[in-house]
Short mmCIF file of C-alpha atoms and ligand atoms in Angstrom, two decimals:
data_model
loop_
_atom_site.label_atom_id
_atom_site.label_comp_id
_atom_site.label_asym_id
_atom_site.label_seq_id
_atom_site.Cartn_x
_atom_site.Cartn_y
_atom_site.Cartn_z
CA MET P 1 9.69 1.70 -20.37
CA LYS P 2 9.83 2.39 -16.64
CA TYR P 3 8.23 -0.03 -14.19
CA LEU P 4 6.84 0.22 -10.70
CA LEU P 5 6.96 -2.44 -7.99
CA GLY P 6 3.91 -2.72 -5.73
CA ILE P 7 4.22 -4.84 -2.60
CA ASP P 8 0.98 -5.81 -0.84
CA GLN P 9 1.91 -7.17 2.59
CA GLY P 10 -1.54 -8.65 3.37
CA THR P 11 -2.78 -10.83 6.21
CA THR P 12 -2.63 -14.20 4.46
CA GLN P 13 0.06 -13.50 1.87
CA THR P 14 2.49 -10.99 0.47
CA THR P 15 1.96 -10.20 -3.22
CA ALA P 16 4.42 -8.28 -5.40
CA VAL P 17 3.37 -6.86 -8.77
CA ILE P 18 5.15 -5.15 -11.61
CA VAL P 19 3.10 -2.33 -13.10
CA ASP P 20 3.95 -0.28 -16.19
CA GLU P 21 3.82 3.53 -16.47
CA ARG P 22 0.13 3.47 -17.42
CA GLY P 23 -0.77 1.44 -14.35
CA GLU P 24 -1.23 -1.94 -16.10
CA MET P 25 -0.06 -5.03 -14.24
CA ILE P 26 2.63 -6.98 -16.13
CA GLU P 27 3.52 -9.75 -13.69
CA LYS P 28 2.87 -10.85 -10.11
CA ASN P 29 4.25 -13.23 -7.53
CA SER P 30 2.96 -14.19 -4.08
CA ALA P 31 4.29 -15.88 -0.94
CA GLN P 32 1.93 -17.34 1.68
CA LEU P 33 2.23 -15.95 5.22
CA PRO P 34 1.36 -18.48 7.94
CA ALA P 35 -0.47 -17.51 11.14
CA ARG P 36 -0.76 -19.32 14.49
CA PHE P 37 -3.56 -19.38 17.02
CA PRO P 38 -1.94 -20.16 20.40
CA GLN P 39 -5.07 -19.45 22.48
CA ALA P 40 -8.71 -18.68 21.82
CA GLY P 41 -8.84 -15.17 20.36
CA TRP P 42 -5.06 -14.89 19.80
CA VAL P 43 -3.70 -14.55 16.25
CA GLU P 44 0.05 -14.26 15.73
CA GLN P 45 2.58 -14.30 12.91
CA GLU P 46 6.33 -14.81 13.04
CA PRO P 47 8.00 -11.42 12.44
CA ALA P 48 10.81 -13.07 10.44
CA ASP P 49 8.19 -14.73 8.19
CA ILE P 50 6.81 -11.33 7.24
CA VAL P 51 10.25 -10.16 6.07
CA ARG P 52 10.84 -13.50 4.32
CA THR P 53 7.55 -13.35 2.37
CA VAL P 54 8.40 -9.83 1.13
CA ARG P 55 11.78 -11.10 -0.12
CA GLU P 56 10.26 -14.22 -1.70
CA ALA P 57 7.46 -12.32 -3.41
CA CYS P 58 9.88 -9.73 -4.88
CA ALA P 59 12.89 -11.94 -5.74
CA PRO P 60 11.76 -13.40 -9.10
CA LEU P 61 10.58 -10.00 -10.39
CA LEU P 62 13.50 -7.71 -9.72
CA ASP P 63 16.07 -8.92 -12.26
CA LYS P 64 13.66 -8.66 -15.17
CA TYR P 65 12.57 -5.03 -14.97
CA GLU P 66 14.10 -1.64 -14.50
CA ILE P 67 12.17 -0.43 -11.48
CA ALA P 68 11.72 3.32 -11.03
CA ALA P 69 9.94 3.24 -7.67
CA VAL P 70 8.41 0.96 -5.06
CA GLY P 71 5.14 1.22 -3.14
CA PHE P 72 4.54 -0.89 -0.04
CA ASP P 73 1.18 -1.47 1.68
CA ASN P 74 0.51 -3.25 4.94
CA GLN P 75 -2.02 -5.20 7.04
CA GLY P 76 -3.09 -2.14 9.02
CA GLU P 77 -3.27 -2.72 12.78
CA THR P 78 -0.90 -5.72 13.02
CA PHE P 79 2.33 -4.78 14.85
CA VAL P 80 5.73 -5.99 16.13
CA VAL P 81 7.97 -4.69 18.94
CA TRP P 82 11.73 -5.17 18.58
CA ASP P 83 15.07 -4.35 20.17
CA ALA P 84 16.46 -1.09 18.76
CA GLU P 85 20.04 -2.33 19.12
CA THR P 86 19.91 -5.90 17.84
CA GLY P 87 16.77 -5.80 15.65
CA GLU P 88 15.47 -8.93 17.43
CA ALA P 89 11.68 -9.00 17.75
CA VAL P 90 10.56 -9.17 21.39
CA THR P 91 6.91 -9.87 20.53
CA PRO P 92 5.33 -11.93 17.79
CA ALA P 93 3.48 -9.98 15.12
CA ILE P 94 0.14 -9.49 16.89
CA VAL P 95 -2.44 -9.60 14.11
CA TRP P 96 -5.44 -7.25 13.76
CA GLN P 97 -7.86 -10.14 14.35
CA ASP P 98 -6.30 -10.84 17.77
CA THR P 99 -8.66 -9.93 20.64
CA ARG P 100 -6.28 -10.10 23.62
CA GLY P 101 -6.58 -6.34 24.16
CA GLN P 102 -10.29 -6.54 25.01
CA SER P 103 -9.69 -6.62 28.80
CA ILE P 104 -7.60 -3.44 28.45
CA CYS P 105 -10.43 -1.76 26.54
CA ASP P 106 -12.95 -2.84 29.17
CA SER P 107 -10.89 -1.51 32.08
CA LEU P 108 -10.08 1.79 30.32
CA ALA P 109 -13.78 2.25 29.59
CA ALA P 110 -14.75 1.48 33.20
CA SER P 111 -11.99 3.35 35.04
CA ALA P 112 -13.14 6.55 36.74
CA SER P 113 -9.60 7.97 36.61
CA SER P 114 -9.20 7.41 32.86
CA PRO P 115 -9.43 10.55 30.67
CA LEU P 116 -12.19 8.69 28.84
CA SER P 117 -14.54 9.08 31.81
CA ALA P 118 -14.22 12.88 31.50
CA ASN P 119 -14.58 12.79 27.71
CA PRO P 120 -15.97 9.50 26.33
CA ASP P 121 -15.67 10.95 22.81
CA LEU P 122 -11.91 11.65 23.13
CA LEU P 123 -10.88 8.67 21.01
CA ARG P 124 -13.50 9.21 18.34
CA GLN P 125 -12.69 12.92 17.99
CA LYS P 126 -8.94 12.38 17.76
CA THR P 127 -8.74 9.08 15.90
CA GLY P 128 -12.15 8.46 14.24
CA LEU P 129 -12.05 4.96 15.79
CA LEU P 130 -13.64 3.07 18.70
CA LEU P 131 -12.01 1.68 21.82
CA ASP P 132 -11.63 -1.85 20.43
CA SER P 133 -8.97 -4.50 20.53
CA TYR P 134 -8.98 -4.55 16.68
CA PHE P 135 -6.55 -1.58 16.82
CA SER P 136 -2.89 -1.73 17.87
CA ALA P 137 -2.69 0.32 21.10
CA PRO P 138 -4.86 -1.83 23.44
CA LYS P 139 -2.78 -4.88 22.51
CA LEU P 140 0.48 -2.96 22.99
CA LYS P 141 -0.72 -2.00 26.47
CA TRP P 142 -1.62 -5.65 27.06
CA VAL P 143 1.98 -6.59 26.19
CA PHE P 144 3.31 -3.99 28.65
CA GLU P 145 1.01 -5.16 31.46
CA ASN P 146 1.82 -8.82 30.94
CA HIS P 147 5.56 -8.42 30.25
CA PRO P 148 6.95 -5.79 32.66
CA ASP P 149 10.47 -6.31 31.22
CA ILE P 150 9.23 -5.23 27.79
CA ARG P 151 7.49 -2.20 29.31
CA ARG P 152 10.64 -1.22 31.21
CA LYS P 153 12.86 -1.47 28.14
CA ALA P 154 10.32 0.41 26.01
CA HIS P 155 10.23 3.27 28.51
CA ALA P 156 14.05 3.26 28.65
CA GLY P 157 14.06 3.92 24.87
CA LYS P 158 15.48 0.50 24.01
CA LEU P 159 12.60 -0.86 21.91
CA LYS P 160 10.87 0.09 18.65
CA PHE P 161 7.24 -0.35 17.59
CA GLY P 162 6.03 -0.83 14.05
CA THR P 163 3.16 -2.01 11.88
CA THR P 164 4.20 -4.62 9.30
CA GLU P 165 5.66 -2.21 6.72
CA THR P 166 7.59 -0.34 9.43
CA TRP P 167 9.06 -3.61 10.73
CA VAL P 168 10.05 -4.89 7.27
CA ILE P 169 11.60 -1.58 6.17
CA TRP P 170 13.52 -1.24 9.47
CA SER P 171 14.81 -4.82 9.08
CA LEU P 172 15.80 -4.43 5.42
CA THR P 173 17.61 -1.13 6.07
CA GLN P 174 19.31 -2.37 9.26
CA GLY P 175 17.55 0.30 11.27
CA LYS P 176 18.23 3.25 8.95
CA LEU P 177 14.53 3.86 8.25
CA HIS P 178 11.90 3.76 11.01
CA VAL P 179 8.90 5.07 9.11
CA THR P 180 5.15 4.79 8.57
CA ASP P 181 2.48 6.93 6.86
CA PRO P 182 -0.64 8.76 8.15
CA SER P 183 -3.11 6.09 6.90
CA THR P 184 -1.32 3.34 8.82
CA ALA P 185 -0.69 5.50 11.88
CA SER P 186 -4.42 6.28 11.88
CA ARG P 187 -5.14 2.59 12.70
CA THR P 188 -3.15 2.50 15.96
CA LEU P 189 -5.41 4.60 18.26
CA LEU P 190 -2.32 6.73 19.02
CA PHE P 191 -2.52 9.17 16.11
CA ASP P 192 -4.49 12.42 15.80
CA MET P 193 -6.14 12.21 12.36
CA ASN P 194 -6.90 15.95 12.39
CA LYS P 195 -3.33 17.10 13.04
CA PHE P 196 -1.49 14.15 11.44
CA GLU P 197 0.72 13.55 14.48
CA TRP P 198 1.14 11.13 17.39
CA ASP P 199 -1.02 12.42 20.21
CA GLU P 200 0.35 13.03 23.71
CA ASP P 201 -2.97 12.28 25.49
CA LEU P 202 -3.38 8.99 23.64
CA LEU P 203 0.25 7.99 24.29
CA LYS P 204 -0.41 8.59 28.00
CA LEU P 205 -3.71 6.70 27.92
CA PHE P 206 -2.05 3.60 26.46
CA ASP P 207 1.26 4.07 28.36
CA VAL P 208 3.28 4.22 25.13
CA PRO P 209 6.64 6.07 25.04
CA ARG P 210 7.01 8.32 22.00
CA SER P 211 10.61 7.12 21.51
CA MET P 212 9.42 3.73 20.22
CA LEU P 213 7.17 5.15 17.48
CA PRO P 214 8.16 5.56 13.84
CA GLN P 215 8.45 8.83 11.98
CA VAL P 216 5.23 9.55 10.06
CA LYS P 217 6.12 10.29 6.41
CA PRO P 218 3.68 11.48 3.72
CA SER P 219 1.85 8.55 2.03
CA ALA P 220 3.67 9.41 -1.23
CA GLY P 221 7.11 10.95 -1.72
CA TYR P 222 10.69 9.67 -1.70
CA ILE P 223 11.32 7.92 1.62
CA GLY P 224 14.67 6.19 1.12
CA ASP P 225 16.33 3.26 -0.65
CA VAL P 226 15.42 -0.26 0.46
CA ASP P 227 17.06 -3.52 -0.61
CA PHE P 228 13.98 -5.75 -0.78
CA VAL P 229 15.79 -8.94 -1.75
CA GLY P 230 19.10 -8.60 0.06
CA GLN P 231 21.21 -8.58 -3.11
CA GLY P 232 22.75 -5.19 -2.58
CA SER P 233 20.53 -3.43 -5.10
CA ALA P 234 18.41 -0.97 -3.16
CA LEU P 235 15.30 0.51 -4.80
CA PRO P 236 13.71 3.90 -4.08
CA LEU P 237 10.64 3.59 -1.83
CA HIS P 238 7.98 6.16 -2.74
CA ALA P 239 4.62 5.12 -1.25
CA LEU P 240 3.13 3.67 1.93
CA LEU P 241 -0.53 2.91 2.76
CA VAL P 242 -2.74 0.42 4.60
CA ASP P 243 -3.94 -2.35 2.23
CA GLN P 244 -7.60 -1.25 2.23
CA GLN P 245 -6.59 2.32 1.45
CA ALA P 246 -4.30 1.03 -1.32
CA ALA P 247 -7.34 -0.78 -2.77
CA LEU P 248 -9.36 2.46 -2.60
CA PHE P 249 -6.55 4.15 -4.55
CA GLY P 250 -6.21 1.17 -6.94
CA GLN P 251 -9.95 1.37 -7.63
CA ALA P 252 -9.42 5.03 -8.59
CA CYS P 253 -11.90 6.28 -5.96
CA PHE P 254 -10.31 9.73 -5.97
CA ASN P 255 -13.47 11.82 -5.53
CA ALA P 256 -15.57 12.31 -2.41
CA GLY P 257 -18.51 9.92 -2.51
CA GLU P 258 -16.75 7.17 -4.49
CA MET P 259 -16.45 3.85 -2.70
CA LYS P 260 -15.08 0.34 -3.03
CA CYS P 261 -15.73 -3.02 -1.44
CA SER P 262 -12.91 -5.58 -1.35
CA PHE P 263 -14.34 -9.07 -0.95
CA GLY P 264 -12.41 -11.95 0.55
CA THR P 265 -12.85 -13.87 3.78
CA GLY P 266 -14.54 -10.68 5.01
CA SER P 267 -15.51 -7.54 3.10
CA PHE P 268 -14.03 -4.13 3.67
CA LEU P 269 -15.81 -1.04 2.45
CA LEU P 270 -14.20 2.39 2.22
CA MET P 271 -15.87 5.57 1.01
CA ASN P 272 -13.73 8.57 0.08
CA ILE P 273 -15.18 11.52 2.03
CA GLY P 274 -12.77 14.21 0.80
CA GLY P 275 -10.20 16.37 2.52
CA LYS P 276 -12.00 17.02 5.83
CA PRO P 277 -12.54 14.45 8.57
CA GLN P 278 -16.16 13.69 9.38
CA LEU P 279 -17.44 11.48 12.18
CA SER P 280 -20.17 8.93 11.48
CA ASN P 281 -23.54 8.93 13.22
CA ASN P 282 -24.22 5.43 11.95
CA GLY P 283 -21.61 3.17 13.50
CA LEU P 284 -18.81 3.61 10.96
CA LEU P 285 -15.16 4.44 11.53
CA THR P 286 -13.32 7.41 10.05
CA THR P 287 -9.82 6.82 8.80
CA VAL P 288 -7.10 8.57 6.82
CA GLY P 289 -7.26 7.48 3.16
CA TRP P 290 -3.99 9.12 2.13
CA ASN P 291 -2.11 12.30 2.94
CA PHE P 292 0.72 13.83 0.91
CA ASN P 293 1.55 17.27 -0.53
CA ASN P 294 -1.82 18.84 -1.22
CA HIS P 295 -3.69 15.52 -1.46
CA THR P 296 -5.66 14.50 1.60
CA ALA P 297 -8.50 12.02 1.57
CA TYR P 298 -10.37 10.78 4.61
CA ALA P 299 -12.61 7.73 4.35
CA PHE P 300 -15.52 6.08 6.11
CA ASP P 301 -14.58 2.53 6.95
CA GLY P 302 -17.00 -0.36 7.48
CA GLY P 303 -15.88 -3.96 7.89
CA ILE P 304 -18.05 -7.07 7.53
CA PHE P 305 -15.97 -9.85 9.02
CA VAL P 306 -17.86 -12.80 7.47
CA THR P 307 -18.72 -12.79 3.75
CA GLY P 308 -16.52 -15.13 1.65
CA SER P 309 -16.02 -17.21 4.80
CA ALA P 310 -19.81 -17.81 4.98
CA VAL P 311 -19.50 -19.37 1.50
CA GLN P 312 -16.57 -21.39 2.81
CA TRP P 313 -18.84 -22.54 5.68
CA LEU P 314 -21.50 -23.68 3.16
CA ARG P 315 -18.78 -25.60 1.34
CA ASP P 316 -16.70 -27.09 4.19
CA ASN P 317 -19.04 -27.38 7.19
CA LEU P 318 -22.43 -27.95 5.57
CA LYS P 319 -21.01 -29.56 2.40
CA PHE P 320 -23.81 -28.00 0.31
CA ILE P 321 -21.48 -26.99 -2.57
CA PRO P 322 -18.28 -28.54 -3.99
CA ASP P 323 -16.48 -25.20 -4.31
CA SER P 324 -17.17 -21.52 -3.53
CA ALA P 325 -18.00 -20.55 -7.13
CA ALA P 326 -20.70 -23.27 -7.22
CA SER P 327 -22.75 -21.12 -4.83
CA HIS P 328 -23.85 -19.11 -7.90
CA ASN P 329 -25.50 -22.10 -9.64
CA ALA P 330 -26.95 -23.42 -6.39
CA ALA P 331 -28.59 -20.04 -5.69
CA ASN P 332 -30.02 -19.91 -9.21
CA ARG P 333 -31.50 -23.42 -8.79
CA SER P 334 -33.36 -22.42 -5.63
CA THR P 335 -37.07 -21.83 -6.08
CA ASP P 336 -37.90 -20.76 -2.52
CA SER P 337 -37.20 -17.13 -1.66
CA GLY P 338 -38.80 -17.44 1.79
CA VAL P 339 -35.65 -18.63 3.60
CA VAL P 340 -33.61 -15.95 5.41
CA VAL P 341 -30.06 -16.56 6.68
CA VAL P 342 -28.34 -14.06 8.97
CA PRO P 343 -24.67 -14.97 8.34
CA ALA P 344 -23.41 -13.52 11.63
CA LEU P 345 -20.88 -16.33 12.11
CA GLN P 346 -18.43 -14.06 13.99
CA GLY P 347 -20.74 -11.46 15.49
CA LEU P 348 -22.00 -8.44 13.59
CA ALA P 349 -19.40 -5.74 12.93
CA ALA P 350 -20.22 -2.44 11.15
CA PRO P 351 -22.66 -0.79 11.59
CA HIS P 352 -24.03 -2.86 14.52
CA TRP P 353 -20.88 -3.71 16.52
CA ARG P 354 -22.52 -6.64 18.32
CA THR P 355 -20.02 -9.35 19.18
CA ASP P 356 -22.70 -11.37 21.03
CA VAL P 357 -24.91 -11.99 17.99
CA GLN P 358 -24.64 -15.34 16.19
CA GLY P 359 -26.02 -16.64 12.90
CA ALA P 360 -29.59 -17.85 12.33
CA MET P 361 -31.95 -19.26 9.71
CA PHE P 362 -35.65 -18.47 9.31
CA GLY P 363 -38.45 -19.80 7.13
CA LEU P 364 -37.47 -23.49 6.94
CA ASN P 365 -40.08 -26.05 5.87
CA ARG P 366 -40.32 -29.69 4.80
CA SER P 367 -39.32 -28.88 1.21
CA THR P 368 -36.38 -26.57 1.98
CA THR P 369 -33.27 -27.65 0.03
CA SER P 370 -29.58 -26.99 0.45
CA ASP P 371 -29.84 -24.71 -2.62
CA ASP P 372 -32.38 -22.56 -0.78
CA ILE P 373 -29.99 -22.16 2.13
CA VAL P 374 -27.07 -21.33 -0.19
CA ARG P 375 -29.22 -18.70 -1.90
CA ALA P 376 -30.38 -17.24 1.42
CA THR P 377 -26.76 -17.07 2.65
CA LEU P 378 -25.68 -15.12 -0.44
CA ASP P 379 -28.72 -12.87 0.05
CA GLY P 380 -27.68 -12.38 3.70
CA ILE P 381 -24.16 -11.34 2.59
CA ALA P 382 -25.72 -8.89 0.11
CA CYS P 383 -27.94 -7.48 2.88
CA ARG P 384 -24.88 -6.88 5.09
CA VAL P 385 -23.19 -4.97 2.24
CA TYR P 386 -26.45 -3.04 1.74
CA GLU P 387 -26.45 -2.05 5.44
CA VAL P 388 -22.91 -0.67 5.40
CA VAL P 389 -23.34 1.20 2.11
CA THR P 390 -26.63 2.66 3.37
CA ALA P 391 -25.00 3.79 6.63
CA MET P 392 -22.22 5.48 4.63
CA SER P 393 -24.70 7.13 2.28
CA GLN P 394 -26.64 8.53 5.24
CA ASP P 395 -23.51 9.96 6.83
CA ALA P 396 -22.26 11.35 3.52
CA GLY P 397 -25.67 12.82 2.72
CA ALA P 398 -25.86 11.05 -0.65
CA PRO P 399 -25.40 7.55 -2.07
CA PRO P 400 -22.20 6.78 -3.98
CA PRO P 401 -22.36 7.00 -7.79
CA TYR P 402 -21.57 3.26 -8.04
CA LEU P 403 -19.88 0.54 -6.01
CA LYS P 404 -16.49 -0.70 -7.25
CA VAL P 405 -15.66 -4.25 -6.16
CA ASP P 406 -12.69 -6.61 -6.19
CA GLY P 407 -11.60 -9.95 -4.63
CA GLY P 408 -12.64 -13.63 -5.08
CA PRO P 409 -16.42 -13.35 -4.39
CA SER P 410 -16.72 -10.42 -6.83
CA SER P 411 -16.66 -13.09 -9.58
CA ASN P 412 -20.00 -14.48 -8.28
CA PRO P 413 -22.74 -13.12 -10.62
CA TYR P 414 -25.68 -14.04 -8.35
CA LEU P 415 -24.13 -12.23 -5.38
CA MET P 416 -23.05 -9.13 -7.33
CA GLN P 417 -26.46 -8.83 -9.04
CA MET P 418 -28.20 -9.10 -5.65
CA ILE P 419 -25.97 -6.33 -4.27
CA ALA P 420 -26.72 -4.11 -7.29
CA ASP P 421 -30.45 -4.81 -6.84
CA LEU P 422 -30.57 -4.09 -3.11
CA LEU P 423 -28.42 -0.95 -3.40
CA GLU P 424 -30.15 0.22 -6.58
CA LEU P 425 -26.63 1.04 -7.75
CA GLU P 426 -24.28 -0.09 -10.48
CA VAL P 427 -21.77 -2.63 -9.20
CA GLN P 428 -18.54 -2.39 -11.19
CA VAL P 429 -16.13 -5.33 -10.96
CA SER P 430 -12.53 -4.20 -11.40
CA ALA P 431 -10.75 -5.72 -14.39
CA ALA P 432 -7.54 -5.67 -12.36
CA LEU P 433 -7.43 -8.69 -10.06
CA GLU P 434 -4.84 -7.13 -7.79
CA ALA P 435 -6.43 -3.75 -7.06
CA THR P 436 -4.48 -3.43 -3.79
CA ALA P 437 -0.95 -4.11 -5.05
CA ILE P 438 -1.61 -2.12 -8.23
CA GLY P 439 -2.96 0.75 -6.12
CA ILE P 440 0.21 1.06 -4.06
CA ALA P 441 2.40 0.73 -7.19
CA ASN P 442 0.40 3.51 -8.86
CA LEU P 443 0.77 5.75 -5.82
CA ALA P 444 4.55 5.26 -6.10
CA GLY P 445 4.14 6.29 -9.76
CA VAL P 446 2.38 9.50 -8.70
CA SER P 447 5.42 10.38 -6.61
CA ALA P 448 8.26 9.13 -8.81
CA LEU P 449 6.91 9.51 -12.36
CA GLY P 450 4.45 12.35 -11.90
CA THR P 451 1.49 10.14 -12.91
CA THR P 452 -1.74 12.11 -12.49
CA PHE P 453 -4.95 11.00 -10.76
CA ASP P 454 -6.78 11.83 -14.01
CA ALA P 455 -4.58 9.45 -16.00
CA LEU P 456 -5.13 6.67 -13.45
CA ALA P 457 -8.90 7.26 -13.40
CA ALA P 458 -9.02 7.20 -17.21
CA ASN P 459 -7.09 3.95 -17.24
CA TRP P 460 -9.34 2.18 -14.69
CA LYS P 461 -11.44 -0.52 -16.34
CA ALA P 462 -14.45 -2.56 -15.30
CA GLU P 463 -14.50 -6.20 -16.29
CA LYS P 464 -18.22 -6.46 -15.69
CA ILE P 465 -20.98 -4.08 -14.65
CA TYR P 466 -24.15 -5.19 -12.88
CA THR P 467 -27.11 -2.83 -13.17
CA PRO P 468 -30.09 -3.02 -10.81
CA LYS P 469 -33.10 -4.82 -12.27
CA MET P 470 -35.13 -6.17 -9.34
CA LYS P 471 -38.76 -5.07 -9.04
CA LYS P 472 -39.46 -2.52 -6.28
CA GLU P 473 -41.89 -4.81 -4.43
CA GLU P 474 -39.47 -7.74 -4.43
CA ARG P 475 -36.64 -5.57 -3.15
CA GLY P 476 -38.87 -4.07 -0.46
CA LYS P 477 -39.95 -7.54 0.66
CA LYS P 478 -36.37 -8.83 0.81
CA LEU P 479 -35.21 -5.93 2.95
CA GLU P 480 -38.26 -6.18 5.20
CA GLN P 481 -37.62 -9.92 5.76
CA TRP P 482 -33.97 -9.18 6.48
CA ASN P 483 -34.76 -6.47 9.02
CA LYS P 484 -37.27 -8.69 10.79
CA ALA P 485 -34.77 -11.54 10.95
CA LEU P 486 -32.05 -9.24 12.23
CA ASP P 487 -34.28 -7.82 14.97
CA ALA P 488 -35.25 -11.34 16.05
CA VAL P 489 -31.61 -12.48 16.21
CA LYS P 490 -30.54 -9.43 18.20
CA LYS P 491 -33.44 -9.92 20.61
CA PHE P 492 -32.65 -13.63 21.02
CA HIS P 493 -29.09 -12.81 22.08
CA GLU P 494 -30.18 -9.97 24.37
CA GLU P 495 -32.48 -12.44 26.18
CA GLU P 496 -29.64 -14.98 26.38
CA GLU P 497 -27.33 -12.34 27.91
CA LYS P 498 -29.86 -11.60 30.65
CA LYS P 499 -29.88 -15.23 31.83
P1 ADP F 1 -8.49 -13.64 0.45
O1 ADP F 1 -9.61 -13.36 1.41
O2 ADP F 1 -7.54 -14.62 1.03
O3 ADP F 1 -7.86 -12.42 -0.11
P2 ADP F 1 -10.12 -14.24 -2.00
O4 ADP F 1 -10.24 -12.84 -2.43
O5 ADP F 1 -9.86 -15.26 -3.08
O6 ADP F 1 -9.02 -14.46 -0.86
O7 ADP F 1 -11.46 -14.68 -1.27
C1 ADP F 1 -11.55 -15.94 -0.71
C2 ADP F 1 -12.90 -16.10 -0.04
O8 ADP F 1 -13.92 -15.80 -0.95
C3 ADP F 1 -13.14 -17.49 0.46
O9 ADP F 1 -13.76 -17.38 1.72
C4 ADP F 1 -14.09 -18.09 -0.57
O10 ADP F 1 -15.02 -18.95 0.05
C5 ADP F 1 -14.79 -16.90 -1.14
N1 ADP F 1 -15.02 -17.01 -2.60
C6 ADP F 1 -14.09 -17.14 -3.56
N2 ADP F 1 -14.66 -17.22 -4.78
C7 ADP F 1 -16.01 -17.10 -4.60
C8 ADP F 1 -17.15 -17.11 -5.46
N3 ADP F 1 -17.03 -17.24 -6.79
N4 ADP F 1 -18.36 -16.98 -4.89
C9 ADP F 1 -18.51 -16.84 -3.56
N5 ADP F 1 -17.47 -16.84 -2.69
C10 ADP F 1 -16.23 -16.97 -3.20
#
């Protein structure tokens, strides 16, 4: 039996899994990755910690199995800059949640001399993204503006840039491999998603020298040998993707129209839109799903930053439930469906993109209980998922055939049933708990073992399927209440802004 190693270098932890030839997970091991918050809006990780967690996650697995190939996914926009000679990091890992690049975005948007004033759609057309500090390039420009020595060295060709997989692979190969893939490159704001190459105009816009950027390799294919544990036994690396794209692959969403939602602290929805890029008219991003040989998938991308964390807020701040799973029973105990909670605890991301909006509750009365508020919060999360799926369906011209889900909150029956009811779609909970790590391992299998997409799709299993059962009138009323509440909250914050 041949085995595959999938490494999911995620934001809060690195998880390594061993997967067999059919794509079944045999064993997994994780290492927690700490973050620090040195100032409001700043989120950093220690570059050495990222390498350490990869080693720790892999170490106990490698002796036991004969590994044919490795796949490695990453956090997406998080990046490190390091010295090309010594390998010493000269910046912390600046995490995707970090907002320090916002001032750069504001001044680029306002500057009359910026190429964006001549063509405000330049970024969207080339990258599918928005000018937002979520992505790597505005924060890299922030580093250059605030650390002239780093800028000088970068322009003298002495520094290297990399997202987390690029940094780890460079470190573990002592600089032999400086590589990334099109899905990850497509999250930097420096990469042309139509041509699959770094873009000269964008490099100029963000003042980034080409010499510091990694080589963009196909998402699947032999890349090189990497010693993941430092024991002198290098393994062949065959696949690279962003974690959300790896989850899309792990959920076997291989056909245009298929989509997945990974639930955790936030929820990240990707819809496969096929081999041609399409821009959204409904506030979504376009991103590269994967690109290798004759396989290209683009995807619509919609992030909801607060979903599981709203349940955490009910638990830890309001103390309404003892643990997150208890939100299911609390919601079922509630007898009042008149309460509406807009869980905009960190603004409203896709498809609204309103950072000013905050959360709100409507419909409280003397007999309102904590259970009613728990229920309304879960309903609010379901309404946010409904909004993003609806926006994607409008752009795609048709709804998806079903919604595949994974992550902690996907084990909440009340929440998943509500999502199925609002979407009028089947919600299929993946039987595989580690859809992301399994996805990247399976992509390595496609390259190294010749595994077919058909075999992976046939092997995908649902643990549970929720079918819509809510009455039309009830659904209509819920969505109407939600839309009214949302309009009121937006208006409230617009009025506040004017003051
Ligand atoms: P991560 O986001 O770190 O990958 P998980 O996928 O386990 O981790 O999701 C954790 C988040 O999901 C927490 O915010 C938690 O409150 C929430 N959560 C976990 N289980 C449930 C559940 N059964 N119902 C509702 N929310 C849950």
